CSV table of C-alpha atoms and ligand atoms in Angstrom, one decimal:
chain,number,residue,atom,x,y,z
C,1,MET,CA,126.3,-97.0,19.5
C,2,ILE,CA,124.6,-99.9,17.7
C,3,ARG,CA,124.8,-100.3,13.9
C,4,ILE,CA,122.9,-103.0,12.1
C,5,HIS,CA,123.9,-103.4,8.5
C,6,ASN,CA,122.1,-105.4,5.8
C,7,LEU,CA,121.1,-108.1,8.3
C,8,HIS,CA,119.6,-111.3,6.8
C,9,LYS,CA,118.1,-114.2,8.7
C,10,SER,CA,116.1,-117.2,7.6
C,11,PHE,CA,114.8,-120.2,9.4
C,12,GLY,CA,114.6,-123.0,6.8
C,13,ASP,CA,112.5,-121.6,4.0
C,14,LEU,CA,111.2,-118.7,6.1
C,15,GLN,CA,113.0,-115.5,5.3
C,16,VAL,CA,112.5,-113.3,8.4
C,17,LEU,CA,115.0,-110.5,8.0
C,18,LYS,CA,115.8,-109.5,4.4
C,19,GLY,CA,118.4,-106.7,4.8
C,20,VAL,CA,117.7,-104.7,8.0
C,21,ASP,CA,119.7,-101.4,8.3
C,22,LEU,CA,119.4,-99.5,11.5
C,23,GLU,CA,121.5,-97.2,13.6
C,24,ILE,CA,120.8,-96.6,17.3
C,25,SER,CA,122.6,-93.6,18.8
C,26,ASP,CA,123.8,-93.5,22.4
C,27,GLY,CA,121.2,-92.2,24.8
C,28,GLU,CA,118.2,-92.5,22.5
C,29,THR,CA,115.1,-94.6,23.0
C,30,ILE,CA,113.9,-96.4,20.0
C,31,ALA,CA,110.7,-98.4,19.6
C,32,ILE,CA,110.7,-101.4,17.3
C,33,ILE,CA,107.2,-102.1,16.0
C,34,GLY,CA,105.6,-104.3,13.3
C,35,ARG,CA,103.1,-107.1,13.0
C,36,SER,CA,103.4,-110.3,15.1
C,37,GLY,CA,105.9,-112.6,13.5
C,38,CYS,CA,107.7,-109.9,11.5
C,39,GLY,CA,111.0,-110.5,13.2
C,40,LYS,CA,111.2,-108.0,16.1
C,41,SER,CA,112.4,-110.5,18.7
C,42,VAL,CA,114.7,-112.1,16.1
C,43,LEU,CA,116.3,-108.7,15.4
C,44,ILE,CA,117.0,-107.9,19.0
C,45,LYS,CA,118.4,-111.4,19.7
C,46,HIS,CA,121.1,-110.6,17.0
C,47,ILE,CA,122.1,-107.5,19.0
C,48,VAL,CA,123.2,-109.6,22.0
C,49,GLY,CA,124.6,-112.5,19.9
C,50,LEU,CA,121.8,-114.9,20.8
C,51,LEU,CA,121.3,-115.5,17.1
C,52,GLN,CA,123.9,-115.4,14.3
C,53,PRO,CA,123.2,-113.6,11.0
C,54,ASP,CA,123.1,-115.4,7.7
C,55,PHE,CA,124.4,-112.2,6.1
C,56,GLY,CA,125.2,-108.7,7.2
C,57,PHE,CA,126.2,-107.8,10.8
C,58,VAL,CA,125.5,-106.0,14.0
C,59,GLU,CA,128.2,-103.7,15.4
C,60,VAL,CA,128.1,-102.6,19.1
C,61,ASN,CA,130.6,-100.1,20.4
C,62,GLY,CA,132.7,-100.7,17.3
C,63,GLN,CA,132.7,-104.6,17.7
C,64,ILE,CA,131.1,-107.0,15.2
C,65,VAL,CA,128.9,-109.1,17.5
C,66,SER,CA,129.1,-112.3,15.4
C,67,GLU,CA,132.9,-112.2,15.4
C,68,LEU,CA,133.4,-112.2,19.1
C,69,ASN,CA,134.7,-115.1,21.0
C,70,GLU,CA,133.0,-116.4,24.1
C,71,LYS,CA,134.8,-114.1,26.6
C,72,GLU,CA,134.3,-111.0,24.4
C,73,LEU,CA,130.6,-111.9,24.0
C,74,TYR,CA,130.3,-112.2,27.8
C,75,MET,CA,131.8,-108.8,28.2
C,76,LEU,CA,129.5,-107.3,25.6
C,77,ARG,CA,126.4,-108.9,27.1
C,78,SER,CA,127.3,-107.4,30.5
C,79,LYS,CA,126.7,-104.0,28.9
C,80,PHE,CA,123.1,-105.0,28.2
C,81,GLY,CA,120.1,-105.3,30.4
C,82,PHE,CA,117.5,-107.6,28.8
C,83,LEU,CA,113.9,-107.8,29.8
C,84,PHE,CA,112.6,-110.8,28.0
C,85,GLN,CA,109.1,-111.3,26.5
C,86,GLY,CA,107.4,-112.6,29.6
C,87,SER,CA,109.4,-111.8,32.7
C,88,ALA,CA,111.5,-115.1,32.7
C,89,LEU,CA,112.0,-115.1,36.4
C,90,PHE,CA,113.0,-118.4,38.1
C,91,ASP,CA,109.9,-119.6,40.0
C,92,SER,CA,112.0,-121.5,42.6
C,93,LEU,CA,114.2,-118.5,43.4
C,94,THR,CA,113.3,-115.6,45.7
C,95,VAL,CA,113.2,-112.0,44.4
C,96,GLU,CA,116.7,-111.4,45.9
C,97,GLU,CA,118.1,-114.5,44.2
C,98,ASN,CA,116.5,-113.7,40.9
C,99,VAL,CA,117.7,-110.1,40.8
C,100,GLY,CA,121.2,-111.0,42.0
C,101,LEU,CA,121.7,-114.1,39.9
C,102,THR,CA,124.1,-112.7,37.4
C,103,LEU,CA,126.3,-111.4,40.2
C,104,SER,CA,126.2,-114.5,42.3
C,105,GLU,CA,127.0,-116.7,39.3
C,106,ASN,CA,129.6,-114.6,37.5
C,107,THR,CA,131.4,-112.5,40.2
C,108,PRO,CA,133.2,-113.3,43.4
C,109,MET,CA,130.9,-110.8,45.3
C,110,LYS,CA,129.7,-111.6,48.8
C,111,LYS,CA,126.1,-112.2,49.6
C,112,SER,CA,125.9,-109.0,51.6
C,113,GLU,CA,127.4,-107.0,48.8
C,114,ILE,CA,125.0,-108.4,46.3
C,115,ARG,CA,122.1,-107.7,48.6
C,116,THR,CA,123.1,-104.0,48.7
C,117,ILE,CA,123.0,-103.8,44.9
C,118,VAL,CA,119.8,-105.8,44.7
C,119,ASN,CA,118.1,-103.4,47.1
C,120,GLU,CA,119.4,-100.4,45.2
C,121,LYS,CA,118.0,-101.7,41.9
C,122,LEU,CA,114.6,-102.6,43.5
C,123,GLU,CA,114.5,-99.0,44.8
C,124,LEU,CA,115.0,-97.8,41.2
C,125,VAL,CA,111.8,-99.7,40.2
C,126,ASN,CA,109.9,-98.7,43.3
C,127,LEU,CA,109.8,-102.0,45.0
C,128,ARG,CA,110.7,-102.5,48.6
C,129,GLY,CA,110.5,-105.3,51.2
C,130,ILE,CA,110.0,-108.2,48.8
C,131,LEU,CA,113.4,-109.8,48.9
C,132,ASP,CA,112.2,-113.1,50.2
C,133,GLN,CA,109.1,-113.5,48.1
C,134,LYS,CA,108.8,-115.9,45.2
C,135,PRO,CA,107.6,-114.8,41.7
C,136,ALA,CA,104.3,-116.7,42.2
C,137,GLU,CA,103.4,-114.3,45.0
C,138,LEU,CA,103.8,-111.2,42.8
C,139,SER,CA,101.4,-109.5,40.5
C,140,GLY,CA,102.1,-109.2,36.8
C,141,GLY,CA,103.3,-105.6,37.1
C,142,MET,CA,105.5,-106.5,40.0
C,143,LYS,CA,107.1,-109.4,38.1
C,144,LYS,CA,107.9,-107.0,35.3
C,145,ARG,CA,109.6,-104.6,37.8
C,146,VAL,CA,111.6,-107.4,39.3
C,147,GLY,CA,112.7,-108.4,35.7
C,148,LEU,CA,113.6,-104.8,35.2
C,149,ALA,CA,115.6,-104.6,38.4
C,150,ARG,CA,117.5,-107.8,37.3
C,151,ALA,CA,118.2,-106.2,33.9
C,152,LEU,CA,119.7,-103.2,35.7
C,153,VAL,CA,122.0,-105.1,38.0
C,154,THR,CA,125.1,-104.8,35.8
C,155,ASN,CA,124.7,-101.1,35.3
C,156,PRO,CA,124.0,-101.6,31.6
C,157,GLN,CA,124.8,-99.1,28.8
C,158,TYR,CA,121.9,-100.5,26.8
C,159,ILE,CA,118.5,-101.9,27.9
C,160,LEU,CA,116.4,-104.1,25.6
C,161,TYR,CA,112.7,-104.6,26.4
C,162,ASP,CA,110.7,-107.2,24.5
C,163,GLU,CA,107.0,-106.4,24.9
C,164,PRO,CA,107.3,-104.9,28.4
C,165,THR,CA,103.6,-104.1,28.8
C,166,THR,CA,102.0,-107.0,27.1
C,167,GLY,CA,99.4,-108.7,29.3
C,168,LEU,CA,99.2,-105.8,31.8
C,169,ASP,CA,96.1,-103.6,32.5
C,170,PRO,CA,96.3,-100.0,31.2
C,171,ILE,CA,97.2,-98.5,34.5
C,172,THR,CA,100.0,-101.0,35.3
C,173,SER,CA,101.2,-100.5,31.7
C,174,ASP,CA,101.3,-96.8,32.3
C,175,SER,CA,103.5,-97.2,35.3
C,176,ILE,CA,105.9,-99.5,33.5
C,177,ASP,CA,106.1,-97.0,30.6
C,178,GLU,CA,106.9,-94.2,33.1
C,179,MET,CA,109.6,-96.3,34.6
C,180,ILE,CA,111.1,-97.1,31.2
C,181,TYR,CA,111.1,-93.4,30.3
C,182,ASP,CA,112.4,-92.4,33.7
C,183,LEU,CA,115.2,-94.9,33.7
C,184,SER,CA,116.3,-94.0,30.2
C,185,LYS,CA,116.7,-90.3,31.3
C,186,ARG,CA,118.0,-90.9,34.8
C,187,LEU,CA,120.6,-93.6,33.9
C,188,LYS,CA,121.2,-92.2,30.4
C,189,VAL,CA,120.9,-95.7,29.0
C,190,THR,CA,120.3,-96.4,25.3
C,191,THR,CA,116.9,-98.0,25.2
C,192,ILE,CA,115.3,-100.4,22.7
C,193,VAL,CA,111.7,-101.3,23.2
C,194,VAL,CA,109.9,-103.9,21.2
C,195,THR,CA,106.2,-103.3,21.4
C,196,HIS,CA,102.9,-103.4,19.6
C,197,ASP,CA,101.5,-100.9,22.1
C,198,MET,CA,101.3,-97.5,20.4
C,199,VAL,CA,100.4,-95.8,23.6
C,200,SER,CA,103.7,-97.0,25.0
C,201,VAL,CA,105.5,-95.9,21.9
C,202,LYS,CA,104.2,-92.4,22.2
C,203,LYS,CA,105.2,-92.2,25.9
C,204,VAL,CA,108.6,-93.6,25.8
C,205,ALA,CA,110.2,-93.4,22.4
C,206,ASP,CA,112.2,-90.7,20.7
C,207,LYS,CA,112.0,-92.7,17.4
C,208,ILE,CA,110.1,-95.5,15.8
C,209,ALA,CA,111.5,-98.2,13.6
C,210,MET,CA,108.8,-100.3,11.9
C,211,ILE,CA,109.8,-103.7,10.4
C,212,HIS,CA,107.8,-104.8,7.4
C,213,ASP,CA,108.6,-107.5,4.9
C,214,GLY,CA,112.0,-108.2,6.5
C,215,LYS,CA,113.2,-104.6,6.3
C,216,ILE,CA,113.0,-101.3,8.2
C,217,TYR,CA,109.9,-99.9,6.4
C,218,PHE,CA,109.7,-96.7,8.4
C,219,ILE,CA,112.0,-94.7,10.7
C,220,GLY,CA,111.0,-91.5,12.3
C,221,THR,CA,109.1,-89.9,15.2
C,222,HIS,CA,105.7,-90.9,16.5
C,223,ASP,CA,104.2,-87.8,15.0
C,224,GLU,CA,105.6,-88.5,11.6
C,225,PHE,CA,104.4,-92.1,11.9
C,226,MET,CA,100.9,-91.0,12.8
C,227,LYS,CA,100.7,-88.4,10.0
C,228,SER,CA,101.9,-90.8,7.3
C,229,ASN,CA,99.6,-91.6,4.5
C,230,ASP,CA,101.4,-94.7,3.5
C,231,GLN,CA,99.0,-97.7,3.1
C,232,VAL,CA,101.0,-100.2,5.1
C,233,ILE,CA,101.5,-97.7,8.0
C,234,MET,CA,97.9,-96.6,8.0
C,235,SER,CA,96.6,-100.2,8.0
C,236,PHE,CA,99.1,-101.1,10.9
C,237,ILE,CA,97.8,-98.2,12.9
C,238,LYS,CA,94.2,-99.2,12.2
C,239,ARG,CA,94.8,-102.8,13.2
C,240,THR,CA,96.4,-101.8,16.6
C,241,GLY,CA,93.2,-100.0,17.3
C,242,TYR,CA,95.1,-96.8,18.3
F,1,LIG,N1,114.7,-120.1,16.6
F,1,LIG,C1,113.8,-120.1,15.7
F,1,LIG,N2,113.6,-121.1,14.8
F,1,LIG,C2,112.7,-121.1,13.9
F,1,LIG,N3,111.9,-120.1,13.6
F,1,LIG,C3,112.0,-119.0,14.4
F,1,LIG,C4,112.9,-118.9,15.4
F,1,LIG,N4,112.8,-117.7,16.0
F,1,LIG,C5,111.8,-117.1,15.4
F,1,LIG,N5,111.3,-117.8,14.4
F,1,LIG,C6,110.3,-117.4,13.4
F,1,LIG,O1,110.7,-116.2,12.9
F,1,LIG,C7,109.5,-115.3,12.7
F,1,LIG,C8,109.7,-114.0,13.5
F,1,LIG,O2,109.7,-114.3,14.9
F,1,LIG,P1,109.8,-113.2,16.0
F,1,LIG,O3,109.7,-113.9,17.3
F,1,LIG,O4,111.0,-112.3,15.7
F,1,LIG,O5,108.5,-112.4,15.7
F,1,LIG,P2,108.0,-111.1,16.5
F,1,LIG,O6,108.0,-110.0,15.5
F,1,LIG,O7,108.8,-110.9,17.7
F,1,LIG,O8,106.5,-111.4,16.9
F,1,LIG,P3,105.6,-111.2,18.2
F,1,LIG,O9,105.1,-109.8,18.1
F,1,LIG,O10,104.5,-112.2,18.1
F,1,LIG,O11,106.5,-111.4,19.4
F,1,LIG,C9,108.3,-116.2,13.2
F,1,LIG,O12,107.7,-116.7,12.1
F,1,LIG,C10,109.0,-117.2,14.1
F,1,LIG,O13,108.2,-118.4,14.1
F,2,LIG,MG1,108.5,-111.1,19.7
């Protein structure tokens, strides 16, 4: 499980996280929401050790992330699939190379073995016959799927999605949401979705954590969130146009 305790992070004078406490149990899907710039991406970067806390800590499977050495951090990261904001595919690489990159760079696996795994992960996200294509030839939704296949390549215990449906039309968004939900149940992965899309939240998440003013302002179900008569929550819902 993931335990975030009293996490503080500033950049210069800007205090972004001011004491975040959050527990994410194994197998659950949690949506992290909040206004643009409130620190959602900063928070999830701490989970995989891409940022170091000023104070407080993140614990994953009993290990304090900021105390790990390089090798331990590598081991920890291999338990995570990460779909970055934007798909972050390499334009010069084919789909096969993009999805298999972690394996070709970090394991002694043969090309044919990697291809088998790549194909298996592409099947999971309903993509076939595109191994030799380059990202530029793919639609936005397909790129997200390829990014997702790449995130799955190490058989992660956790998947982090940063804004998986941003920039997609409603129908494509729907299919990505379905995939996130389906994968979370089928692979029994613990799923963390950062999003400002309340439609997605309702479809995929067991639980919502809302960041406001550097802390977890709300934690609960989608229904509890929608029924809240707290001013901050009501104005957030209104602003998302949901
Ligand atoms: N590496 C960094 N150096 C300096 N400032 C940063 C850095 N990373 C994030 N910030 C600042 O921290 C704040 C929170 O950023 P973050 O990316 O977490 O927002 P967010 O909630 O993910 O927003 P969005 O919904 O727009 O993606 C922003 O003001 C941002 O400019
Ligand atoms: Mg962000």
